[in-house]
Every structure is written in structure tokens, then in C-alpha cells.
Amino acid sequence: MSRAVFPGTFDPPTNGHLDVITRAAAAFDEVIVAAGVNQSKQRLFSIEERVEMLTEIAAPFGNVRIGTFEGLLVDYCRAEGARVIVKGLRSGGDYDYELQMAQMNRKMSGVDTLFLPTAPENGYISSSLVKEIARLGGEVADFLPAGVHDRLLRKL
């Protein structure tokens, strides 16, 4: 059975994240969407809220489950029996950063990383940018799954 982990902050999950989930679900027997827990970082949404949103958007996929991790991603992958990390790439800047992480993860654990270039319609979407636009009163419905959009508006 092929198992992959799609890690991220998902604060909040965007249509770009959903695209990666959709594509990874088609490529692997099982995909674990793993929300990172980092107590030292301030998030808009709690880990519980992020897990709820991810559970909602992943519901149509029978082979996707939601998890959380704290600490090293490679330790989480080992514990879950995942041999692949899936990462979405929006730009060359993402590639430069993620390549170094992928090489380090492989050296530390043997876990490989699969890069999925973003779909063109999602290439400019980031959780940080969506939150900033929403805070300033801009419309962000086109960038988020409907349930996530509703939660973001209530939160702000």
C-alpha cells in the first residue's frame, strides 16, 4: 500500500490545498493530510478548527484522513508508515526552500518528497495572503472551499 503525507499549516485550508489533496488522493492508496502543531507560532485557527476544516474538505475522498504532528515531519512519517511527503509548489521560491527540506528529510529518514506544481488558477493563493485580504475587507470566496470561507468570515 502506498501512503503519503501532505503536511502543512492549513491556516486556513485553501483551494490550492484542496487541489493538492485531490491530486495526491488519485496517486496514492492513502493520503494523510497532516496539520502541523507549533505552540510557539500564533495561528488564526486552533489546531482543532484546522482539523475540522480539513476533515470537511477531505470528506469526498475515501482514501484521505486527517492527522496532526508536532516535531519532525520525518518522525511522523515513520510512525505512520509513509514513505512519501507530498508538497505543492507555487513558484521557484517554493522550490528553492522545499528542495533543501526534501534533501534533508531523505538524508535523515529515506522518506522521499513528491513535488506537485500548483494548478495555474491556484498559483498565487496562499493562506497568509487570503487572511490579509479578508482582514482588509476584500472578497476571498474564490480562493477557499465554501465551508472554510464561512469560518474565516466568522473568525474575522
CSV table of C-alpha atoms in Angstrom, one decimal:
chain,number,residue,atom,x,y,z
A,1,MET,CA,0.0,0.0,0.0
A,2,SER,CA,1.4,3.4,-0.9
A,3,ARG,CA,0.9,6.0,1.8
A,4,ALA,CA,1.8,9.7,1.6
A,5,VAL,CA,1.8,12.6,4.0
A,6,PHE,CA,0.7,16.1,2.8
A,7,PRO,CA,1.9,18.3,5.6
A,8,GLY,CA,1.1,22.0,6.2
A,9,THR,CA,-0.2,24.6,8.5
A,10,PHE,CA,-3.5,24.9,6.7
A,11,ASP,CA,-4.4,28.2,8.4
A,12,PRO,CA,-6.9,28.2,6.7
A,13,PRO,CA,-7.0,25.4,4.0
A,14,THR,CA,-7.3,27.0,0.5
A,15,ASN,CA,-8.4,25.8,-2.9
A,16,GLY,CA,-4.7,25.3,-3.6
A,17,HIS,CA,-4.5,22.8,-0.7
A,18,LEU,CA,-7.7,21.1,-1.9
A,19,ASP,CA,-6.1,20.7,-5.4
A,20,VAL,CA,-3.1,19.0,-3.9
A,21,ILE,CA,-5.3,16.7,-1.8
A,22,THR,CA,-7.3,15.8,-4.9
A,23,ARG,CA,-4.3,15.0,-7.0
A,24,ALA,CA,-2.4,13.1,-4.2
A,25,ALA,CA,-5.6,11.1,-3.5
A,26,ALA,CA,-5.6,9.9,-7.1
A,27,ALA,CA,-1.9,9.0,-7.0
A,28,PHE,CA,-1.6,7.1,-3.6
A,29,ASP,CA,-3.6,4.4,-1.9
A,30,GLU,CA,-3.8,6.6,1.3
A,31,VAL,CA,-3.0,10.2,1.9
A,32,ILE,CA,-2.6,11.7,5.4
A,33,VAL,CA,-3.2,15.4,5.4
A,34,ALA,CA,-1.2,16.4,8.5
A,35,ALA,CA,-1.7,19.8,10.2
A,36,GLY,CA,1.4,20.9,12.0
A,37,VAL,CA,1.2,21.9,15.6
A,38,ASN,CA,3.7,24.5,16.7
A,39,GLN,CA,2.9,26.0,20.1
A,40,SER,CA,5.4,28.9,19.6
A,41,LYS,CA,3.6,30.2,16.5
A,42,GLN,CA,0.3,32.2,16.6
A,43,ARG,CA,-2.3,30.9,14.3
A,44,LEU,CA,-5.7,32.4,13.4
A,45,PHE,CA,-7.4,29.0,13.7
A,46,SER,CA,-6.7,26.5,16.5
A,47,ILE,CA,-5.5,23.0,15.6
A,48,GLU,CA,-9.0,21.7,16.4
A,49,GLU,CA,-10.5,24.2,13.9
A,50,ARG,CA,-8.0,23.4,11.2
A,51,VAL,CA,-8.6,19.6,11.6
A,52,GLU,CA,-12.4,20.2,11.4
A,53,MET,CA,-12.0,22.2,8.2
A,54,LEU,CA,-9.6,19.7,6.7
A,55,THR,CA,-12.0,16.8,7.6
A,56,GLU,CA,-14.8,18.7,5.9
A,57,ILE,CA,-12.9,19.3,2.6
A,58,ALA,CA,-11.4,15.8,2.6
A,59,ALA,CA,-14.8,14.0,3.2
A,60,PRO,CA,-15.3,13.2,-0.5
A,61,PHE,CA,-12.1,11.2,-0.6
A,62,GLY,CA,-12.3,7.7,0.8
A,63,ASN,CA,-8.5,7.4,1.0
A,64,VAL,CA,-7.7,10.6,2.8
A,65,ARG,CA,-7.5,11.0,6.5
A,66,ILE,CA,-6.5,14.0,8.7
A,67,GLY,CA,-3.8,13.9,11.3
A,68,THR,CA,-1.7,16.3,13.3
A,69,PHE,CA,2.0,16.3,14.0
A,70,GLU,CA,4.4,18.1,16.3
A,71,GLY,CA,8.2,17.9,16.0
A,72,LEU,CA,10.0,16.4,13.0
A,73,LEU,CA,7.9,15.6,10.0
A,74,VAL,CA,10.1,12.6,9.2
A,75,ASP,CA,9.3,11.1,12.6
A,76,TYR,CA,5.6,11.5,11.9
A,77,CYS,CA,6.1,9.8,8.5
A,78,ARG,CA,7.9,6.9,10.1
A,79,ALA,CA,5.2,6.5,12.8
A,80,GLU,CA,2.5,6.4,10.1
A,81,GLY,CA,4.5,4.2,7.7
A,82,ALA,CA,4.5,6.8,5.0
A,83,ARG,CA,7.4,6.7,2.5
A,84,VAL,CA,6.5,9.9,0.6
A,85,ILE,CA,5.9,13.5,1.5
A,86,VAL,CA,3.7,15.5,-0.9
A,87,LYS,CA,4.4,19.2,-1.3
A,88,GLY,CA,2.6,21.7,-3.6
A,89,LEU,CA,4.8,24.2,-5.3
A,90,ARG,CA,3.6,27.7,-6.4
A,91,SER,CA,6.8,29.3,-7.5
A,92,GLY,CA,10.6,29.0,-7.9
A,93,GLY,CA,10.9,30.4,-4.4
A,94,ASP,CA,8.9,27.5,-3.0
A,95,TYR,CA,11.1,25.1,-4.9
A,96,ASP,CA,14.3,26.5,-3.6
A,97,TYR,CA,13.1,26.2,0.0
A,98,GLU,CA,11.3,22.8,-0.4
A,99,LEU,CA,14.2,21.2,-2.2
A,100,GLN,CA,16.5,21.7,0.7
A,101,MET,CA,13.9,20.4,3.1
A,102,ALA,CA,13.3,17.3,0.8
A,103,GLN,CA,17.0,16.5,0.6
A,104,MET,CA,17.4,16.8,4.4
A,105,ASN,CA,14.3,14.7,5.0
A,106,ARG,CA,15.6,12.0,2.7
A,107,LYS,CA,19.1,12.0,4.3
A,108,MET,CA,17.6,11.8,7.8
A,109,SER,CA,15.0,9.1,7.1
A,110,GLY,CA,14.9,7.8,3.5
A,111,VAL,CA,11.5,9.5,3.0
A,112,ASP,CA,11.1,10.9,-0.5
A,113,THR,CA,9.3,14.1,-1.4
A,114,LEU,CA,7.0,14.4,-4.4
A,115,PHE,CA,6.5,18.0,-5.7
A,116,LEU,CA,3.2,18.8,-7.3
A,117,PRO,CA,3.3,22.1,-9.3
A,118,THR,CA,0.2,24.1,-8.5
A,119,ALA,CA,-2.6,24.4,-10.9
A,120,PRO,CA,-2.3,27.7,-12.7
A,121,GLU,CA,-5.6,29.0,-11.2
A,122,ASN,CA,-4.2,28.5,-7.7
A,123,GLY,CA,-0.6,29.6,-8.2
A,124,TYR,CA,-1.0,32.9,-6.4
A,125,ILE,CA,-3.1,31.7,-3.5
A,126,SER,CA,-1.6,31.4,0.0
A,127,SER,CA,-3.3,31.2,3.4
A,128,SER,CA,-1.4,34.3,4.6
A,129,LEU,CA,-2.4,36.4,1.6
A,130,VAL,CA,-6.1,35.2,1.8
A,131,LYS,CA,-6.2,36.2,5.5
A,132,GLU,CA,-4.7,39.6,4.8
A,133,ILE,CA,-7.1,40.3,2.1
A,134,ALA,CA,-10.1,39.2,4.2
A,135,ARG,CA,-8.9,41.3,7.2
A,136,LEU,CA,-8.8,44.3,4.9
A,137,GLY,CA,-12.4,43.7,3.7
A,138,GLY,CA,-11.6,42.1,0.4
A,139,GLU,CA,-13.5,39.2,-1.1
A,140,VAL,CA,-11.8,35.9,-0.8
A,141,ALA,CA,-14.6,33.4,-1.7
A,142,ASP,CA,-12.8,32.3,-4.9
A,143,PHE,CA,-9.8,31.2,-3.0
A,144,LEU,CA,-11.3,29.0,-0.4
A,145,PRO,CA,-13.7,26.0,-0.1
A,146,ALA,CA,-17.2,27.3,0.8
A,147,GLY,CA,-17.2,26.0,4.4
A,148,VAL,CA,-13.7,27.4,5.0
A,149,HIS,CA,-14.8,30.8,3.6
A,150,ASP,CA,-17.7,30.9,6.0
A,151,ARG,CA,-15.5,30.0,9.0
A,152,LEU,CA,-12.9,32.7,8.0
A,153,LEU,CA,-15.6,35.4,7.8
A,154,ARG,CA,-17.0,34.4,11.2
A,155,LYS,CA,-13.5,34.3,12.7
A,156,LEU,CA,-12.6,37.8,11.5
